[in-house]
């Protein structure tokens, strides 16, 4: 049986409009944004800054 993130957390993901991923298959595509901060890969050199600017617009 598939396990969802919401199975482990109290908030109602549907009401919040949050993505409720399947832990056994969808989790392979999640990105740990903090790993982008110190990347040595040229293609991702500005990725941490760009991700934060999209998520934390003030």
PDB file of N, CA, C and O in Angstrom:
ATOM      1  N   UNK A   1       0.837  -1.181   0.000  1.00  0.00           N
ATOM      2  CA  UNK A   1       0.000   0.000   0.000  1.00  0.00           C
ATOM      3  C   UNK A   1       0.884   1.248   0.000  1.00  0.00           C
ATOM      4  O   UNK A   1       1.892   1.318   0.689  1.00  0.00           O
ATOM      5  N   UNK A   2       0.501   2.228  -0.776  1.00  0.00           N
ATOM      6  CA  UNK A   2       1.277   3.464  -0.885  1.00  0.00           C
ATOM      7  C   UNK A   2       1.212   4.277   0.403  1.00  0.00           C
ATOM      8  O   UNK A   2       0.177   4.342   1.059  1.00  0.00           O
ATOM      9  N   UNK A   3       2.344   4.884   0.751  1.00  0.00           N
ATOM     10  CA  UNK A   3       2.410   5.758   1.916  1.00  0.00           C
ATOM     11  C   UNK A   3       2.578   7.195   1.443  1.00  0.00           C
ATOM     12  O   UNK A   3       3.425   7.480   0.604  1.00  0.00           O
ATOM     13  N   UNK A   4       1.775   8.081   1.996  1.00  0.00           N
ATOM     14  CA  UNK A   4       1.829   9.483   1.640  1.00  0.00           C
ATOM     15  C   UNK A   4       2.503  10.288   2.753  1.00  0.00           C
ATOM     16  O   UNK A   4       2.496   9.885   3.916  1.00  0.00           O
ATOM     17  N   UNK A   5       3.048  11.441   2.409  1.00  0.00           N
ATOM     18  CA  UNK A   5       3.656  12.309   3.404  1.00  0.00           C
ATOM     19  C   UNK A   5       2.636  12.663   4.479  1.00  0.00           C
ATOM     20  O   UNK A   5       2.948  12.704   5.655  1.00  0.00           O
ATOM     21  N   UNK A   6       1.394  12.883   4.075  1.00  0.00           N
ATOM     22  CA  UNK A   6       0.350  13.269   5.026  1.00  0.00           C
ATOM     23  C   UNK A   6       0.049  12.174   6.043  1.00  0.00           C
ATOM     24  O   UNK A   6      -0.548  12.444   7.083  1.00  0.00           O
ATOM     25  N   UNK A   7       0.482  10.950   5.777  1.00  0.00           N
ATOM     26  CA  UNK A   7       0.307   9.864   6.745  1.00  0.00           C
ATOM     27  C   UNK A   7       1.172  10.089   7.984  1.00  0.00           C
ATOM     28  O   UNK A   7       0.924   9.506   9.032  1.00  0.00           O
ATOM     29  N   UNK A   8       2.183  10.927   7.871  1.00  0.00           N
ATOM     30  CA  UNK A   8       3.130  11.145   8.955  1.00  0.00           C
ATOM     31  C   UNK A   8       3.031  12.527   9.601  1.00  0.00           C
ATOM     32  O   UNK A   8       3.689  12.797  10.586  1.00  0.00           O
ATOM     33  N   UNK A   9       2.227  13.409   9.001  1.00  0.00           N
ATOM     34  CA  UNK A   9       2.091  14.769   9.524  1.00  0.00           C
ATOM     35  C   UNK A   9       0.632  15.112   9.752  1.00  0.00           C
ATOM     36  O   UNK A   9      -0.239  14.677   9.005  1.00  0.00           O
ATOM     37  N   UNK A  10       0.366  15.942  10.742  1.00  0.00           N
ATOM     38  CA  UNK A  10      -0.985  16.295  11.130  1.00  0.00           C
ATOM     39  C   UNK A  10      -1.698  17.240  10.164  1.00  0.00           C
ATOM     40  O   UNK A  10      -2.876  17.056   9.913  1.00  0.00           O
ATOM     41  N   UNK A  11      -1.027  18.269   9.611  1.00  0.00           N
ATOM     42  CA  UNK A  11      -1.758  19.236   8.770  1.00  0.00           C
ATOM     43  C   UNK A  11      -2.459  18.569   7.589  1.00  0.00           C
ATOM     44  O   UNK A  11      -1.966  17.582   7.038  1.00  0.00           O
ATOM     45  N   UNK A  12      -3.598  19.109   7.223  1.00  0.00           N
ATOM     46  CA  UNK A  12      -4.348  18.600   6.082  1.00  0.00           C
ATOM     47  C   UNK A  12      -3.742  19.167   4.796  1.00  0.00           C
ATOM     48  O   UNK A  12      -3.904  20.341   4.488  1.00  0.00           O
ATOM     49  N   UNK A  13      -3.068  18.345   4.056  1.00  0.00           N
ATOM     50  CA  UNK A  13      -2.372  18.779   2.848  1.00  0.00           C
ATOM     51  C   UNK A  13      -3.340  19.283   1.793  1.00  0.00           C
ATOM     52  O   UNK A  13      -3.065  20.249   1.095  1.00  0.00           O
ATOM     53  N   UNK A  14      -4.485  18.645   1.650  1.00  0.00           N
ATOM     54  CA  UNK A  14      -5.463  19.045   0.638  1.00  0.00           C
ATOM     55  C   UNK A  14      -5.988  20.453   0.921  1.00  0.00           C
ATOM     56  O   UNK A  14      -6.066  21.284   0.029  1.00  0.00           O
ATOM     57  N   UNK A  15      -6.330  20.727   2.165  1.00  0.00           N
ATOM     58  CA  UNK A  15      -6.828  22.041   2.549  1.00  0.00           C
ATOM     59  C   UNK A  15      -5.760  23.108   2.355  1.00  0.00           C
ATOM     60  O   UNK A  15      -6.049  24.219   1.923  1.00  0.00           O
ATOM     61  N   UNK A  16      -4.525  22.770   2.661  1.00  0.00           N
ATOM     62  CA  UNK A  16      -3.423  23.727   2.538  1.00  0.00           C
ATOM     63  C   UNK A  16      -2.988  23.933   1.093  1.00  0.00           C
ATOM     64  O   UNK A  16      -2.256  24.861   0.780  1.00  0.00           O
ATOM     65  N   UNK A  17      -3.413  23.057   0.199  1.00  0.00           N
ATOM     66  CA  UNK A  17      -2.998  23.149  -1.196  1.00  0.00           C
ATOM     67  C   UNK A  17      -1.583  22.663  -1.417  1.00  0.00           C
ATOM     68  O   UNK A  17      -0.947  22.985  -2.407  1.00  0.00           O
ATOM     69  N   UNK A  18      -1.076  21.869  -0.478  1.00  0.00           N
ATOM     70  CA  UNK A  18       0.291  21.356  -0.570  1.00  0.00           C
ATOM     71  C   UNK A  18       0.329  20.032  -1.333  1.00  0.00           C
ATOM     72  O   UNK A  18      -0.640  19.283  -1.354  1.00  0.00           O
ATOM     73  N   UNK A  19       1.459  19.744  -1.922  1.00  0.00           N
ATOM     74  CA  UNK A  19       1.671  18.495  -2.644  1.00  0.00           C
ATOM     75  C   UNK A  19       1.849  17.354  -1.653  1.00  0.00           C
ATOM     76  O   UNK A  19       2.719  17.392  -0.798  1.00  0.00           O
ATOM     77  N   UNK A  20       0.996  16.351  -1.759  1.00  0.00           N
ATOM     78  CA  UNK A  20       1.057  15.187  -0.873  1.00  0.00           C
ATOM     79  C   UNK A  20       1.644  14.022  -1.665  1.00  0.00           C
ATOM     80  O   UNK A  20       0.945  13.273  -2.324  1.00  0.00           O
ATOM     81  N   UNK A  21       2.943  13.895  -1.621  1.00  0.00           N
ATOM     82  CA  UNK A  21       3.659  12.924  -2.447  1.00  0.00           C
ATOM     83  C   UNK A  21       3.559  11.505  -1.901  1.00  0.00           C
ATOM     84  O   UNK A  21       3.404  11.295  -0.706  1.00  0.00           O
ATOM     85  N   UNK A  22       3.680  10.555  -2.804  1.00  0.00           N
ATOM     86  CA  UNK A  22       3.781   9.146  -2.427  1.00  0.00           C
ATOM     87  C   UNK A  22       5.228   8.916  -2.038  1.00  0.00           C
ATOM     88  O   UNK A  22       6.147   9.199  -2.805  1.00  0.00           O
ATOM     89  N   UNK A  23       5.441   8.427  -0.829  1.00  0.00           N
ATOM     90  CA  UNK A  23       6.797   8.283  -0.301  1.00  0.00           C
ATOM     91  C   UNK A  23       7.641   7.259  -1.042  1.00  0.00           C
ATOM     92  O   UNK A  23       8.831   7.420  -1.180  1.00  0.00           O
ATOM     93  N   UNK A  24       7.052   6.212  -1.557  1.00  0.00           N
ATOM     94  CA  UNK A  24       7.862   5.160  -2.164  1.00  0.00           C
ATOM     95  C   UNK A  24       8.225   5.414  -3.618  1.00  0.00           C
ATOM     96  O   UNK A  24       9.166   4.840  -4.124  1.00  0.00           O
ATOM     97  N   UNK A  25       7.519   6.304  -4.308  1.00  0.00           N
ATOM     98  CA  UNK A  25       7.879   6.542  -5.704  1.00  0.00           C
ATOM     99  C   UNK A  25       8.167   8.012  -5.995  1.00  0.00           C
ATOM    100  O   UNK A  25       9.120   8.331  -6.680  1.00  0.00           O
ATOM    101  N   UNK A  26       7.381   8.926  -5.466  1.00  0.00           N
ATOM    102  CA  UNK A  26       7.580  10.347  -5.722  1.00  0.00           C
ATOM    103  C   UNK A  26       8.809  10.908  -5.045  1.00  0.00           C
ATOM    104  O   UNK A  26       9.367  11.907  -5.484  1.00  0.00           O
ATOM    105  N   UNK A  27       9.261  10.271  -3.977  1.00  0.00           N
ATOM    106  CA  UNK A  27      10.377  10.813  -3.210  1.00  0.00           C
ATOM    107  C   UNK A  27      11.705  10.776  -3.965  1.00  0.00           C
ATOM    108  O   UNK A  27      12.636  11.483  -3.602  1.00  0.00           O
ATOM    109  N   UNK A  28      11.790  10.020  -5.013  1.00  0.00           N
ATOM    110  CA  UNK A  28      13.033   9.949  -5.790  1.00  0.00           C
ATOM    111  C   UNK A  28      13.302  11.249  -6.537  1.00  0.00           C
ATOM    112  O   UNK A  28      14.408  11.491  -6.989  1.00  0.00           O
ATOM    113  N   UNK A  29      12.288  12.091  -6.672  1.00  0.00           N
ATOM    114  CA  UNK A  29      12.420  13.303  -7.461  1.00  0.00           C
ATOM    115  C   UNK A  29      12.504  14.568  -6.619  1.00  0.00           C
ATOM    116  O   UNK A  29      12.545  15.658  -7.148  1.00  0.00           O
ATOM    117  N   UNK A  30      12.537  14.442  -5.311  1.00  0.00           N
ATOM    118  CA  UNK A  30      12.651  15.610  -4.448  1.00  0.00           C
ATOM    119  C   UNK A  30      14.095  16.100  -4.451  1.00  0.00           C
ATOM    120  O   UNK A  30      15.036  15.324  -4.533  1.00  0.00           O
ATOM    121  N   UNK A  31      14.258  17.408  -4.323  1.00  0.00           N
ATOM    122  CA  UNK A  31      15.586  18.010  -4.321  1.00  0.00           C
ATOM    123  C   UNK A  31      15.850  18.608  -2.943  1.00  0.00           C
ATOM    124  O   UNK A  31      15.032  19.356  -2.420  1.00  0.00           O
ATOM    125  N   UNK A  32      16.988  18.295  -2.380  1.00  0.00           N
ATOM    126  CA  UNK A  32      17.408  18.922  -1.145  1.00  0.00           C
ATOM    127  C   UNK A  32      18.104  20.220  -1.549  1.00  0.00           C
ATOM    128  O   UNK A  32      19.252  20.223  -1.970  1.00  0.00           O
ATOM    129  N   UNK A  33      17.381  21.327  -1.419  1.00  0.00           N
ATOM    130  CA  UNK A  33      17.859  22.618  -1.906  1.00  0.00           C
ATOM    131  C   UNK A  33      19.171  23.038  -1.250  1.00  0.00           C
ATOM    132  O   UNK A  33      20.013  23.667  -1.899  1.00  0.00           O
ATOM    133  N   UNK A  34      19.395  22.662  -0.018  1.00  0.00           N
ATOM    134  CA  UNK A  34      20.642  23.066   0.651  1.00  0.00           C
ATOM    135  C   UNK A  34      21.871  22.453  -0.009  1.00  0.00           C
ATOM    136  O   UNK A  34      22.960  23.012   0.089  1.00  0.00           O
ATOM    137  N   UNK A  35      21.692  21.333  -0.700  1.00  0.00           N
ATOM    138  CA  UNK A  35      22.838  20.736  -1.404  1.00  0.00           C
ATOM    139  C   UNK A  35      23.242  21.566  -2.617  1.00  0.00           C
ATOM    140  O   UNK A  35      24.372  21.480  -3.094  1.00  0.00           O
ATOM    141  N   UNK A  36      22.324  22.374  -3.124  1.00  0.00           N
ATOM    142  CA  UNK A  36      22.634  23.232  -4.259  1.00  0.00           C
ATOM    143  C   UNK A  36      23.513  24.417  -3.846  1.00  0.00           C
ATOM    144  O   UNK A  36      24.185  25.015  -4.677  1.00  0.00           O
ATOM    145  N   UNK A  37      23.505  24.729  -2.573  1.00  0.00           N
ATOM    146  CA  UNK A  37      24.231  25.896  -2.072  1.00  0.00           C
ATOM    147  C   UNK A  37      25.728  25.806  -2.347  1.00  0.00           C
ATOM    148  O   UNK A  37      26.355  26.791  -2.732  1.00  0.00           O
ATOM    149  N   UNK A  38      26.313  24.648  -2.164  1.00  0.00           N
ATOM    150  CA  UNK A  38      27.760  24.475  -2.321  1.00  0.00           C
ATOM    151  C   UNK A  38      28.139  23.573  -3.493  1.00  0.00           C
ATOM    152  O   UNK A  38      29.199  22.967  -3.482  1.00  0.00           O
ATOM    153  N   UNK A  39      27.274  23.530  -4.493  1.00  0.00           N
ATOM    154  CA  UNK A  39      27.545  22.644  -5.632  1.00  0.00           C
ATOM    155  C   UNK A  39      28.781  23.088  -6.413  1.00  0.00           C
ATOM    156  O   UNK A  39      29.086  24.279  -6.495  1.00  0.00           O
ATOM    157  N   UNK A  40      29.483  22.128  -6.945  1.00  0.00           N
ATOM    158  CA  UNK A  40      30.660  22.393  -7.781  1.00  0.00           C
ATOM    159  C   UNK A  40      30.328  22.201  -9.265  1.00  0.00           C
ATOM    160  O   UNK A  40      31.164  22.399 -10.126  1.00  0.00           O
ATOM    161  N   UNK A  41      29.091  21.809  -9.544  1.00  0.00           N
ATOM    162  CA  UNK A  41      28.651  21.574 -10.920  1.00  0.00           C
ATOM    163  C   UNK A  41      28.309  22.907 -11.575  1.00  0.00           C
ATOM    164  O   UNK A  41      27.420  23.619 -11.092  1.00  0.00           O
ATOM    165  N   UNK A  42      28.996  23.274 -12.647  1.00  0.00           N
ATOM    166  CA  UNK A  42      28.787  24.581 -13.281  1.00  0.00           C
ATOM    167  C   UNK A  42      27.329  24.854 -13.680  1.00  0.00           C
ATOM    168  O   UNK A  42      26.850  25.976 -13.539  1.00  0.00           O
ATOM    169  N   UNK A  43      26.630  23.840 -14.153  1.00  0.00           N
ATOM    170  CA  UNK A  43      25.243  24.012 -14.589  1.00  0.00           C
ATOM    171  C   UNK A  43      24.311  24.429 -13.446  1.00  0.00           C
ATOM    172  O   UNK A  43      23.248  24.988 -13.685  1.00  0.00           O
ATOM    173  N   UNK A  44      24.710  24.152 -12.214  1.00  0.00           N
ATOM    174  CA  UNK A  44      23.877  24.472 -11.056  1.00  0.00           C
ATOM    175  C   UNK A  44      24.454  25.620 -10.222  1.00  0.00           C
ATOM    176  O   UNK A  44      24.017  25.859  -9.102  1.00  0.00           O
ATOM    177  N   UNK A  45      25.409  26.359 -10.754  1.00  0.00           N
ATOM    178  CA  UNK A  45      26.116  27.370  -9.969  1.00  0.00           C
ATOM    179  C   UNK A  45      25.208  28.439  -9.361  1.00  0.00           C
ATOM    180  O   UNK A  45      25.453  28.889  -8.254  1.00  0.00           O
ATOM    181  N   UNK A  46      24.177  28.848 -10.029  1.00  0.00           N
ATOM    182  CA  UNK A  46      23.264  29.876  -9.517  1.00  0.00           C
ATOM    183  C   UNK A  46      21.935  29.289  -9.044  1.00  0.00           C
ATOM    184  O   UNK A  46      21.013  30.030  -8.711  1.00  0.00           O
ATOM    185  N   UNK A  47      21.836  27.983  -8.993  1.00  0.00           N
ATOM    186  CA  UNK A  47      20.552  27.336  -8.701  1.00  0.00           C
ATOM    187  C   UNK A  47      20.026  27.617  -7.299  1.00  0.00           C
ATOM    188  O   UNK A  47      18.830  27.834  -7.117  1.00  0.00           O
ATOM    189  N   UNK A  48      20.894  27.643  -6.299  1.00  0.00           N
ATOM    190  CA  UNK A  48      20.447  27.893  -4.926  1.00  0.00           C
ATOM    191  C   UNK A  48      19.835  29.287  -4.819  1.00  0.00           C
ATOM    192  O   UNK A  48      18.751  29.473  -4.280  1.00  0.00           O
ATOM    193  N   UNK A  49      20.510  30.254  -5.382  1.00  0.00           N
ATOM    194  CA  UNK A  49      20.037  31.638  -5.371  1.00  0.00           C
ATOM    195  C   UNK A  49      18.708  31.763  -6.130  1.00  0.00           C
ATOM    196  O   UNK A  49      17.775  32.424  -5.670  1.00  0.00           O
ATOM    197  N   UNK A  50      18.617  31.104  -7.278  1.00  0.00           N
ATOM    198  CA  UNK A  50      17.397  31.175  -8.086  1.00  0.00           C
ATOM    199  C   UNK A  50      16.213  30.498  -7.392  1.00  0.00           C
ATOM    200  O   UNK A  50      15.097  31.012  -7.423  1.00  0.00           O
ATOM    201  N   UNK A  51      16.454  29.355  -6.777  1.00  0.00           N
ATOM    202  CA  UNK A  51      15.384  28.651  -6.057  1.00  0.00           C
ATOM    203  C   UNK A  51      14.863  29.507  -4.913  1.00  0.00           C
ATOM    204  O   UNK A  51      13.657  29.620  -4.715  1.00  0.00           O
ATOM    205  N   UNK A  52      15.759  30.105  -4.159  1.00  0.00           N
ATOM    206  CA  UNK A  52      15.342  30.949  -3.041  1.00  0.00           C
ATOM    207  C   UNK A  52      14.602  32.192  -3.505  1.00  0.00           C
ATOM    208  O   UNK A  52      13.660  32.631  -2.854  1.00  0.00           O
ATOM    209  N   UNK A  53      15.008  32.752  -4.631  1.00  0.00           N
ATOM    210  CA  UNK A  53      14.320  33.945  -5.120  1.00  0.00           C
ATOM    211  C   UNK A  53      12.904  33.618  -5.582  1.00  0.00           C
ATOM    212  O   UNK A  53      12.012  34.450  -5.479  1.00  0.00           O
ATOM    213  N   UNK A  54      12.678  32.415  -6.052  1.00  0.00           N
ATOM    214  CA  UNK A  54      11.333  31.991  -6.474  1.00  0.00           C
ATOM    215  C   UNK A  54      10.457  31.670  -5.262  1.00  0.00           C
ATOM    216  O   UNK A  54       9.263  31.927  -5.262  1.00  0.00           O
ATOM    217  N   UNK A  55      11.052  31.108  -4.223  1.00  0.00           N
ATOM    218  CA  UNK A  55      10.282  30.656  -3.047  1.00  0.00           C
ATOM    219  C   UNK A  55      10.087  31.737  -2.012  1.00  0.00           C
ATOM    220  O   UNK A  55       9.106  31.711  -1.263  1.00  0.00           O
ATOM    221  N   UNK A  56      11.008  32.671  -1.928  1.00  0.00           N
ATOM    222  CA  UNK A  56      10.960  33.675  -0.862  1.00  0.00           C
ATOM    223  C   UNK A  56      10.919  35.088  -1.445  1.00  0.00           C
ATOM    224  O   UNK A  56      11.792  35.888  -1.201  1.00  0.00           O
ATOM    225  N   UNK A  57       9.907  35.353  -2.216  1.00  0.00           N
ATOM    226  CA  UNK A  57       9.756  36.700  -2.774  1.00  0.00           C
ATOM    227  C   UNK A  57       9.226  37.627  -1.697  1.00  0.00           C
ATOM    228  O   UNK A  57       8.252  37.335  -1.033  1.00  0.00           O
ATOM    229  N   UNK A  58       9.877  38.748  -1.555  1.00  0.00           N
ATOM    230  CA  UNK A  58       9.445  39.725  -0.525  1.00  0.00           C
ATOM    231  C   UNK A  58       9.048  41.013  -1.188  1.00  0.00           C
ATOM    232  O   UNK A  58       9.525  41.499  -2.079  1.00  0.00           O
TER     233      UNK A  58
END
